[in-house]
Short mmCIF file of C-alpha atoms in Angstrom, two decimals:
data_model
loop_
_atom_site.label_atom_id
_atom_site.label_comp_id
_atom_site.label_asym_id
_atom_site.label_seq_id
_atom_site.Cartn_x
_atom_site.Cartn_y
_atom_site.Cartn_z
CA UNK T 1205 -54.73 47.72 -6.55
CA UNK T 1206 -58.21 46.94 -5.28
CA UNK T 1207 -58.72 48.58 -1.92
CA UNK T 1208 -60.56 46.48 0.72
CA UNK T 1209 -60.21 48.85 3.65
CA UNK T 1210 -63.23 49.91 5.67
CA UNK T 1211 -63.10 52.62 8.31
CA UNK T 1212 -63.95 50.63 11.39
CA UNK T 1213 -65.74 47.63 12.81
CA UNK T 1214 -69.20 49.22 12.35
CA UNK T 1215 -68.65 49.59 8.62
CA UNK T 1216 -67.04 46.16 8.46
CA UNK T 1217 -70.14 44.45 9.84
CA UNK T 1218 -72.65 46.29 7.65
CA UNK T 1219 -75.33 43.87 6.49
CA UNK T 1220 -75.19 41.35 9.34
CA UNK T 1221 -78.69 40.30 10.39
CA UNK T 1222 -80.43 38.02 12.83
CA UNK T 1223 -80.75 34.43 11.59
CA UNK T 1224 -77.53 34.48 9.57
CA UNK T 1225 -74.73 31.88 9.53
CA UNK T 1226 -71.26 33.09 10.48
CA UNK T 1227 -67.80 31.56 10.57
CA UNK T 1228 -65.46 32.81 13.27
CA UNK T 1229 -61.75 32.04 13.29
CA UNK T 1230 -59.70 31.04 16.31
CA UNK T 1231 -58.65 28.04 18.37
CA UNK T 1232 -59.71 28.48 21.96
CA UNK T 1233 -59.15 32.20 22.50
CA UNK T 1234 -56.10 32.22 20.22
CA UNK T 1235 -56.64 34.19 17.02
CA UNK T 1236 -60.31 35.06 17.58
CA UNK T 1237 -61.82 38.15 15.91
CA UNK T 1238 -62.25 40.08 19.16
CA UNK T 1239 -63.47 43.32 17.57
CA UNK T 1240 -66.11 41.63 15.41
CA UNK T 1241 -67.43 39.63 18.38
CA UNK T 1242 -67.76 42.78 20.52
CA UNK T 1243 -69.63 44.50 17.69
CA UNK T 1244 -71.99 41.52 17.25
CA UNK T 1245 -72.79 41.70 20.96
CA UNK T 1246 -73.46 45.45 20.67
CA UNK T 1247 -75.65 45.02 17.58
CA UNK T 1248 -77.81 42.59 19.56
CA UNK T 1249 -78.73 40.45 16.55
CA UNK T 1250 -79.77 36.91 17.45
CA UNK T 1251 -80.85 33.52 16.12
CA UNK T 1252 -77.33 33.12 14.79
CA UNK T 1253 -75.62 29.96 13.59
CA UNK T 1254 -71.92 30.14 14.44
CA UNK T 1255 -69.28 27.89 12.94
CA UNK T 1256 -66.21 28.04 15.14
CA UNK T 1257 -63.86 25.39 16.50
CA UNK T 1258 -64.65 26.38 20.09
CA UNK T 1259 -67.24 28.49 21.86
CA UNK T 1260 -65.00 30.76 23.89
CA UNK T 1261 -65.05 30.84 27.68
CA UNK T 1262 -67.87 32.11 29.88
CA UNK T 1263 -66.85 35.76 29.78
CA UNK T 1264 -64.79 36.07 26.61
CA UNK T 1265 -64.90 35.22 22.92
CA UNK T 1266 -68.11 33.59 21.72
CA UNK T 1267 -69.09 33.16 25.37
CA UNK T 1268 -70.13 36.84 25.22
CA UNK T 1269 -72.71 36.05 22.51
CA UNK T 1270 -73.89 32.97 24.41
CA UNK T 1271 -74.45 35.00 27.57
CA UNK T 1272 -76.88 37.19 25.66
CA UNK T 1273 -78.59 34.19 24.03
CA UNK T 1274 -77.73 35.50 20.56
CA UNK T 1275 -76.67 32.10 19.25
CA UNK T 1276 -79.26 29.56 18.12
CA UNK T 1277 -76.86 26.93 16.86
CA UNK T 1278 -73.15 26.22 17.28
CA UNK T 1279 -71.10 24.07 14.94
CA UNK T 1280 -67.84 23.23 16.74
CA UNK T 1281 -65.41 20.43 17.54
CA UNK T 1282 -64.72 21.12 21.21
CA UNK T 1283 -66.68 23.17 23.71
CA UNK T 1284 -65.24 21.99 27.02
CA UNK T 1285 -64.13 25.37 28.36
CA UNK T 1286 -67.50 27.03 28.64
CA UNK T 1287 -69.91 26.19 31.47
CA UNK T 1288 -72.73 28.38 30.16
CA UNK T 1289 -72.44 26.63 26.80
CA UNK T 1290 -72.71 23.21 28.41
CA UNK T 1291 -75.71 24.37 30.47
CA UNK T 1292 -77.56 25.78 27.42
CA UNK T 1293 -76.77 22.66 25.42
CA UNK T 1294 -77.87 20.13 28.05
CA UNK T 1295 -81.06 22.12 28.73
CA UNK T 1296 -81.86 22.19 25.00
CA UNK T 1297 -81.78 26.00 24.65
CA UNK T 1298 -78.86 25.78 22.28
CA UNK T 1299 -78.64 23.57 19.22
CA UNK T 1300 -75.18 22.05 18.86
CA UNK T 1301 -73.51 20.14 16.07
CA UNK T 1302 -70.22 18.66 17.20
CA UNK T 1303 -67.96 17.54 14.38
CA UNK T 1304 -64.38 16.28 14.21
CA UNK T 1305 -61.84 19.08 14.10
CA UNK T 1306 -60.19 17.96 10.88
CA UNK T 1307 -63.60 17.60 9.25
CA UNK T 1308 -64.48 21.13 10.39
CA UNK T 1309 -61.23 22.49 8.93
CA UNK T 1310 -61.71 20.66 5.64
CA UNK T 1311 -65.37 21.67 5.35
CA UNK T 1312 -64.27 25.29 5.71
CA UNK T 1313 -61.54 24.81 3.12
CA UNK T 1314 -63.93 23.03 0.75
CA UNK T 1315 -66.42 25.89 1.07
CA UNK T 1316 -63.92 28.40 -0.25
CA UNK T 1317 -62.35 26.06 -2.77
CA UNK T 1318 -65.48 25.13 -4.72
CA UNK T 1319 -65.60 21.55 -3.45
CA UNK T 1320 -69.21 20.65 -2.50
CA UNK T 1321 -68.34 17.53 -0.50
CA UNK T 1322 -65.50 15.14 0.25
CA UNK T 1323 -64.86 11.77 1.92
CA UNK T 1324 -63.02 11.52 5.21
CA UNK T 1325 -62.34 8.54 7.50
CA UNK T 1326 -63.02 10.62 10.63
CA UNK T 1327 -66.12 9.57 12.52
CA UNK T 1328 -66.88 6.41 10.56
CA UNK T 1329 -68.76 3.97 12.79
CA UNK T 1330 -69.65 6.72 15.30
CA UNK T 1331 -72.76 8.85 15.78
CA UNK T 1332 -71.08 11.58 13.70
CA UNK T 1333 -71.61 9.42 10.61
CA UNK T 1334 -75.29 8.70 11.31
CA UNK T 1335 -77.47 9.57 8.30
CA UNK T 1336 -74.46 10.36 6.13
CA UNK T 1337 -73.34 8.58 2.98
CA UNK T 1338 -70.41 6.21 3.49
CA UNK T 1339 -68.22 4.55 0.93
CA UNK T 1340 -65.29 2.16 0.77
CA UNK T 1341 -62.04 3.17 -0.92
CA UNK T 1342 -59.11 0.73 -0.98
CA UNK T 1343 -60.62 -1.39 1.77
CA UNK T 1344 -61.25 1.47 4.19
CA UNK T 1345 -64.55 3.18 5.04
CA UNK T 1346 -65.13 6.91 4.61
CA UNK T 1347 -67.90 9.39 5.42
CA UNK T 1348 -69.19 12.02 2.98
CA UNK T 1349 -69.00 15.52 4.48
CA UNK T 1350 -70.32 18.72 2.89
CA UNK T 1351 -69.13 22.30 2.49
CA UNK T 1352 -70.79 25.08 4.49
CA UNK T 1353 -72.66 28.12 3.26
CA UNK T 1354 -71.86 31.04 5.58
CA UNK T 1355 -73.01 34.59 4.87
CA UNK T 1356 -70.09 36.16 6.71
CA UNK T 1357 -66.68 34.95 7.86
CA UNK T 1358 -64.96 36.86 10.65
CA UNK T 1359 -61.22 36.46 10.61
CA UNK T 1360 -58.33 37.77 12.68
CA UNK T 1361 -54.90 38.21 11.11
CA UNK T 1362 -51.65 39.63 12.45
CA UNK T 1363 -50.77 41.88 9.52
CA UNK T 1364 -52.77 42.81 6.49
CA UNK T 1365 -52.47 45.30 3.67
CA UNK T 1366 -54.99 47.55 1.96
CA UNK T 1367 -55.40 44.96 -0.82
CA UNK T 1368 -56.52 42.39 1.76
CA UNK T 1369 -53.38 40.24 1.76
CA UNK T 1370 -52.92 38.54 5.13
CA UNK T 1371 -50.15 37.20 7.37
CA UNK T 1372 -50.92 35.26 10.53
CA UNK T 1373 -48.76 34.83 13.61
CA UNK T 1374 -47.95 31.66 15.57
CA UNK T 1375 -50.82 29.30 16.25
CA UNK T 1376 -53.28 32.20 15.89
CA UNK T 1377 -53.45 31.07 12.26
CA UNK T 1378 -55.53 27.90 12.95
CA UNK T 1379 -58.95 28.15 11.23
CA UNK T 1380 -58.56 31.74 10.04
CA UNK T 1381 -57.12 31.06 6.55
CA UNK T 1382 -59.81 28.54 5.53
CA UNK T 1383 -62.58 30.69 6.93
CA UNK T 1384 -61.17 33.70 5.07
CA UNK T 1385 -61.60 31.67 1.88
CA UNK T 1386 -65.12 30.57 2.78
CA UNK T 1387 -67.10 33.71 3.57
CA UNK T 1388 -69.50 35.18 1.02
CA UNK T 1389 -68.35 38.31 2.77
CA UNK T 1390 -65.06 37.86 4.59
CA UNK T 1391 -64.35 40.51 7.19
CA UNK T 1392 -60.77 40.66 8.45
CA UNK T 1393 -59.48 42.55 11.44
CA UNK T 1394 -55.72 42.97 11.78
CA UNK T 1395 -53.31 44.09 14.46
CA UNK T 1396 -51.34 46.02 11.88
CA UNK T 1397 -52.78 47.40 8.64
CA UNK T 1398 -50.19 48.52 6.09
CA UNK T 1399 -50.20 49.90 2.54
CA UNK T 1400 -50.27 47.45 -0.36
CA UNK T 1401 -46.68 46.71 -1.30
CA UNK T 1402 -45.33 46.79 2.23
CA UNK T 1403 -45.76 43.06 2.82
CA UNK T 1404 -43.35 40.68 1.11
CA UNK T 1405 -45.49 38.74 -1.42
CA UNK T 1406 -43.44 35.62 -0.57
CA UNK T 1407 -44.65 35.74 2.99
CA UNK T 1408 -48.38 36.21 2.41
CA UNK T 1409 -50.51 33.36 3.79
CA UNK T 1410 -53.85 34.39 2.29
CA UNK T 1411 -54.11 36.53 -0.86
CA UNK T 1412 -56.49 39.48 -0.85
CA UNK T 1413 -58.76 37.88 -3.46
CA UNK T 1414 -60.53 36.05 -0.60
CA UNK T 1415 -61.10 39.18 1.47
CA UNK T 1416 -63.98 41.64 1.03
CA UNK T 1417 -63.37 43.99 3.97
CA UNK T 1418 -60.34 44.67 6.14
CA UNK T 1419 -59.90 47.04 9.05
CA UNK T 1420 -57.38 48.04 11.69
CA UNK T 1421 -58.47 46.30 14.89
CA UNK T 1422 -57.99 47.81 18.31
CA UNK T 1423 -57.78 47.09 22.05
CA UNK T 1424 -56.76 43.44 21.69
CA UNK T 1425 -56.87 41.60 24.98
CA UNK T 1426 -55.48 38.30 23.60
CA UNK T 1427 -56.43 36.47 26.74
CA UNK T 1428 -54.44 33.34 27.61
CA UNK T 1429 -56.63 30.38 28.54
CA UNK T 1430 -54.00 28.15 30.20
CA UNK T 1431 -50.92 30.05 31.30
CA UNK T 1432 -48.34 27.27 31.61
CA UNK T 1433 -44.75 28.29 32.26
CA UNK T 1434 -41.35 26.95 33.20
CA UNK T 1435 -40.24 28.76 36.38
CA UNK T 1436 -37.16 30.98 36.09
CA UNK T 1437 -34.34 28.97 37.63
CA UNK J 1257 -47.63 -1.21 42.94
CA UNK J 1258 -49.74 0.24 40.19
CA UNK J 1259 -48.18 3.04 38.14
CA UNK J 1260 -48.93 6.71 38.63
CA UNK J 1261 -49.71 8.93 35.65
CA UNK J 1262 -46.09 9.97 35.22
CA UNK J 1263 -44.96 6.34 35.11
CA UNK J 1264 -47.62 5.50 32.51
CA UNK J 1265 -46.20 8.33 30.39
CA UNK J 1266 -42.67 7.07 31.04
CA UNK J 1267 -43.58 3.56 29.85
CA UNK J 1268 -45.25 4.93 26.72
CA UNK J 1269 -42.13 6.99 25.96
CA UNK J 1270 -40.27 3.68 25.51
CA UNK J 1271 -42.44 3.10 22.43
CA UNK J 1272 -41.04 6.19 20.66
CA UNK J 1273 -38.86 5.52 17.66
CA UNK J 1274 -36.13 7.68 16.16
CA UNK J 1275 -37.34 10.36 13.69
CA UNK J 1276 -41.03 9.86 14.43
CA UNK J 1277 -43.60 12.65 14.32
CA UNK J 1278 -45.89 12.23 17.31
CA UNK J 1279 -49.23 13.71 18.36
CA UNK J 1280 -49.87 13.70 22.10
CA UNK J 1281 -53.39 14.16 23.46
CA UNK J 1282 -54.40 16.11 26.54
CA UNK J 1283 -53.70 14.67 30.03
CA UNK J 1284 -51.34 11.73 30.61
CA UNK J 1285 -50.22 11.71 26.93
CA UNK J 1286 -48.82 15.24 27.26
CA UNK J 1287 -46.44 13.97 29.96
CA UNK J 1288 -44.81 11.56 27.48
CA UNK J 1289 -42.74 14.49 26.17
CA UNK J 1290 -40.88 14.59 29.50
CA UNK J 1291 -39.44 11.08 29.09
CA UNK J 1292 -38.02 10.86 25.56
CA UNK J 1293 -35.30 8.17 25.67
CA UNK J 1294 -31.69 9.25 25.07
CA UNK J 1295 -30.60 9.10 21.45
CA UNK J 1296 -34.16 9.30 20.12
CA UNK J 1297 -35.20 12.36 18.12
CA UNK J 1298 -38.94 12.92 17.77
CA UNK J 1299 -40.99 15.96 16.79
CA UNK J 1300 -44.29 16.72 18.47
CA UNK J 1301 -47.25 17.82 16.36
CA UNK J 1302 -49.97 19.91 17.93
CA UNK J 1303 -53.10 19.78 15.80
CA UNK J 1304 -53.87 23.47 16.20
CA UNK J 1305 -50.99 24.13 13.81
CA UNK J 1306 -47.54 23.52 15.25
CA UNK J 1307 -44.73 21.05 14.53
CA UNK J 1308 -41.65 21.02 16.72
CA UNK J 1309 -43.48 21.90 19.91
CA UNK J 1310 -41.16 22.72 22.80
CA UNK J 1311 -41.58 22.95 26.58
CA UNK J 1312 -43.61 25.56 28.44
CA UNK J 1313 -42.10 29.04 28.07
CA UNK J 1314 -39.87 30.58 30.74
CA UNK J 1315 -42.07 32.62 33.04
CA UNK J 1316 -42.58 36.08 31.57
CA UNK J 1317 -41.99 35.04 27.94
CA UNK J 1318 -45.37 33.38 27.33
CA UNK J 1319 -47.09 34.36 24.08
CA UNK J 1320 -50.90 34.33 23.66
CA UNK J 1321 -50.33 33.50 19.98
CA UNK J 1322 -48.40 30.30 20.69
CA UNK J 1323 -50.45 27.57 22.35
CA UNK J 1324 -50.90 23.81 22.07
CA UNK J 1325 -54.13 21.89 21.43
CA UNK J 1326 -54.85 21.98 25.19
CA UNK J 1327 -54.75 25.82 25.00
CA UNK J 1328 -51.59 25.86 27.11
CA UNK J 1329 -48.81 28.34 26.34
CA UNK J 1330 -45.87 26.51 24.74
CA UNK J 1331 -42.71 27.22 22.77
CA UNK J 1332 -41.51 26.25 19.31
CA UNK J 1333 -38.16 24.54 18.87
CA UNK J 1334 -35.55 25.43 16.27
CA UNK J 1335 -36.62 23.81 13.00
CA UNK J 1336 -40.28 23.92 14.01
CA UNK J 1337 -43.05 25.15 11.73
CA UNK J 1338 -46.51 26.71 11.85
CA UNK J 1339 -49.52 26.03 9.65
CA UNK J 1340 -53.30 26.19 9.47
CA UNK J 1341 -55.80 23.60 10.73
CA UNK J 1342 -56.56 22.15 7.27
CA UNK J 1343 -52.88 21.44 6.65
CA UNK J 1344 -52.53 20.10 10.17
CA UNK J 1345 -55.24 17.50 9.60
CA UNK J 1346 -53.85 16.74 6.15
CA UNK J 1347 -50.72 15.62 8.04
CA UNK J 1348 -52.88 13.51 10.33
CA UNK J 1349 -55.28 11.95 7.80
CA UNK J 1350 -52.47 11.60 5.27
CA UNK J 1351 -50.60 9.43 7.81
CA UNK J 1352 -47.54 11.63 7.99
CA UNK J 1353 -47.73 11.45 11.79
CA UNK J 1354 -46.32 8.11 12.96
CA UNK J 1355 -47.81 7.87 16.44
CA UNK J 1356 -50.88 9.14 18.26
CA UNK J 1357 -51.12 8.85 22.03
CA UNK J 1358 -54.45 9.69 23.61
CA UNK J 1359 -56.60 9.08 26.66
CA UNK J 1360 -59.83 7.09 26.78
CA UNK J 1361 -62.86 6.48 28.96
CA UNK J 1362 -63.37 3.00 27.48
CA UNK J 1363 -61.59 0.65 25.06
CA UNK J 1364 -63.11 -2.56 23.74
CA UNK J 1365 -61.39 -5.79 22.70
CA UNK J 1366 -61.96 -5.12 18.99
CA UNK J 1367 -60.04 -1.83 19.32
CA UNK J 1368 -62.99 0.59 19.58
CA UNK J 1369 -62.38 3.68 21.70
CA UNK J 1370 -64.79 6.03 23.51
CA UNK J 1371 -63.50 9.29 24.93
CA UNK J 1372 -65.63 12.26 23.96
CA UNK J 1373 -69.09 12.13 25.45
CA UNK J 1374 -71.17 10.85 28.36
CA UNK J 1375 -74.78 11.26 27.16
CA UNK J 1376 -76.77 13.67 29.30
CA UNK J 1377 -73.80 14.50 31.52
CA UNK J 1378 -70.63 15.56 29.83
CA UNK J 1379 -70.46 16.78 26.27
CA UNK J 1380 -67.19 18.48 25.51
CA UNK J 1381 -66.76 17.38 21.94
CA UNK J 1382 -64.28 15.19 20.12
CA UNK J 1383 -61.83 17.90 19.08
CA UNK J 1384 -59.29 16.24 16.80
CA UNK J 1385 -59.60 12.79 18.36
CA UNK J 1386 -61.88 11.28 15.70
CA UNK J 1387 -59.57 12.40 12.88
CA UNK J 1388 -56.54 11.09 14.78
CA UNK J 1389 -57.93 7.64 15.58
CA UNK J 1390 -59.44 7.16 12.12
CA UNK J 1391 -56.12 7.84 10.44
CA UNK J 1392 -53.10 6.94 12.56
CA UNK J 1393 -51.39 3.62 11.91
CA UNK J 1394 -50.12 3.49 15.41
CA UNK J 1395 -52.38 4.45 18.30
CA UNK J 1396 -51.48 4.00 21.96
CA UNK J 1397 -54.08 4.64 24.61
CA UNK J 1398 -52.93 5.97 27.98
CA UNK J 1399 -55.49 5.36 30.69
CA UNK J 1400 -56.26 4.05 34.15
CA UNK J 1401 -57.34 0.41 34.03
CA UNK J 1402 -60.50 1.07 36.07
CA UNK J 1403 -62.67 4.11 36.76
CA UNK J 1404 -62.97 5.87 40.12
CA UNK J 1405 -65.62 3.38 41.23
CA UNK J 1406 -63.33 0.47 40.40
CA UNK J 1407 -65.20 -0.65 37.26
CA UNK J 1408 -63.07 -1.85 34.35
CA UNK J 1409 -62.53 0.47 31.37
CA UNK J 1410 -61.09 -2.44 29.34
CA UNK J 1411 -64.28 -3.96 27.97
CA UNK J 1412 -65.83 -6.54 25.68
CA UNK J 1413 -67.67 -3.67 24.00
CA UNK J 1414 -67.88 0.06 24.75
CA UNK J 1415 -71.03 1.43 26.37
CA UNK J 1416 -70.29 5.12 25.63
CA UNK J 1417 -70.57 6.81 22.21
CA UNK J 1418 -67.57 5.79 20.11
CA UNK J 1419 -64.72 8.00 18.97
CA UNK J 1420 -63.41 5.44 16.50
CA UNK J 1421 -63.82 1.78 15.56
CA UNK J 1422 -61.21 -0.98 15.51
CA UNK J 1423 -58.31 1.43 15.80
CA UNK J 1424 -56.52 0.95 19.14
CA UNK J 1425 -53.40 -1.22 18.90
CA UNK J 1426 -51.86 -0.86 22.32
CA UNK J 1427 -52.93 0.27 25.78
CA UNK J 1428 -50.72 1.31 28.68
CA UNK J 1429 -52.56 1.48 31.99
CA UNK J 1430 -51.54 1.82 35.62
CA UNK J 1431 -51.54 -2.02 35.77
CA UNK J 1432 -50.45 -3.37 32.41
CA UNK J 1433 -49.36 -3.08 28.80
CA UNK J 1434 -51.93 -4.68 26.53
CA UNK J 1435 -51.91 -5.38 22.83
CA UNK J 1436 -55.29 -5.32 21.09
CA UNK J 1437 -55.66 -7.97 18.36
CA UNK J 1438 -57.79 -10.95 17.31
CA UNK J 1439 -60.74 -9.47 19.24
CA UNK J 1440 -58.92 -9.75 22.58
CA UNK J 1441 -56.48 -8.01 24.92
CA UNK J 1442 -53.06 -9.71 25.04
CA UNK J 1443 -51.21 -9.11 28.28
CA UNK J 1444 -47.67 -8.06 27.33
CA UNK J 1445 -46.32 -6.62 30.58
CA UNK J 1446 -47.33 -6.11 34.20
CA UNK J 1447 -46.67 -3.04 36.31
CA UNK J 1448 -43.93 -3.82 38.84
CA UNK J 1449 -45.40 -5.87 41.70
CA UNK J 1450 -48.84 -6.23 40.09
CA UNK J 1451 -49.97 -9.85 39.70
CA UNK J 1452 -51.62 -11.42 36.69
CA UNK J 1453 -54.66 -12.12 38.89
CA UNK J 1454 -55.02 -8.44 39.77
CA UNK J 1455 -54.97 -7.56 36.07
CA UNK J 1456 -57.49 -10.33 35.31
CA UNK J 1457 -59.81 -8.98 38.00
CA UNK J 1458 -59.60 -5.43 36.59
CA UNK J 1459 -60.20 -6.45 32.96
CA UNK J 1460 -63.77 -6.99 31.78
CA UNK J 1461 -62.90 -7.84 28.18
CA UNK J 1462 -61.30 -11.04 26.93
CA UNK J 1463 -57.75 -11.23 28.30
CA UNK J 1464 -55.16 -13.54 26.75
CA UNK J 1465 -52.20 -14.54 28.89
CA UNK J 1466 -49.40 -16.42 27.15
CA UNK J 1467 -46.57 -17.84 29.26
CA UNK J 1468 -44.82 -15.81 31.93
CA UNK J 1469 -45.77 -12.14 31.69
CA UNK J 1470 -42.74 -9.93 32.39
CA UNK J 1471 -42.78 -6.80 34.55
CA UNK J 1472 -42.33 -3.40 32.90
CA UNK J 1473 -38.79 -2.09 33.04
CA UNK J 1474 -37.93 1.56 33.65
#
């Protein structure tokens, strides 16, 4: 069995450089690669293009990279939870490409699946479609959207094995599987790293073929953005 | 009396049909889940990767790995399922979701909707709204009829950047239920105690009134 395990986050991020394009999994703060983000902050590289559905909050997730002005451009669908982001965007310090969430997901999937571009109805007739090819199919208008070309994808899974097979938990799955497929180098951090053979092959969400490096993550905070509860009666 | 947000949600819940899959947006639409009519089974889809979304968890059982598209902690009902974002939007674009309910800043009489950006002021992003409105057969907008300054949000044409074109079919506001067709707003129902003249005054777009307009029933 091919072994994808690296010792720690330092080894996992070997080769990252300023100016690169990264994908980072997660929806809000759910399922984000916390260890990789911390390491990117520590490495201090900048001029980064980050593809991620959201931009974290002011003091957690990608917000940590924004604070240090390490990000040049964000490609996201929703950035409403981060004041510093909004400030940098409105002042022009940060370049931002906002794209529909389904288009973002499909562009990630297409990247890993060898599909250079595809047509989607999302955004037709809006500023998202400006400058893009459009075409009619069966009486409805569609917009041509392209795959990405990221150097690294940073992914968080619940369980993984030494061969790189991955299982996600709950809604922490979100963008992680497609981004795992899309990275030239896909770096996965897991809450629980087990030996190949310990995971039931029927239950694996992403096969190890898409993964270049996997490591046992640590110190997960898993911060909750909106703690909504039903009171105990 | 104009409706409050809960009553808008309650009126929209009357539109739910048995065995529908439904996507509820953030804000008033989320409240629709509290008013599902008796005898109607629906399943809620949350575009971050959850079908069969349940109520907020009992205090102390919340799970950081189980949230809805508004980043709120939620639960999953028996028979629910989890999936990735690409599959989630395949459900949406592939029209497997029967109803989308979402909020809006502006709606125009040809069914255009604007709800994601105020240039120079507020830029939060469209999230999944553009995919939802471009794909759903059945879109209901939940909104206040006018903005905080009293200006109509029901317009001849939208002034804000669009989220989708020609897609809104029905609007439920604090004053009225409107159907959007033939490049006009058709007044279907009035909020209890609200007059046709009040609705006319609050509507900037072309409003069609046919016969006696009934009051909403709850």
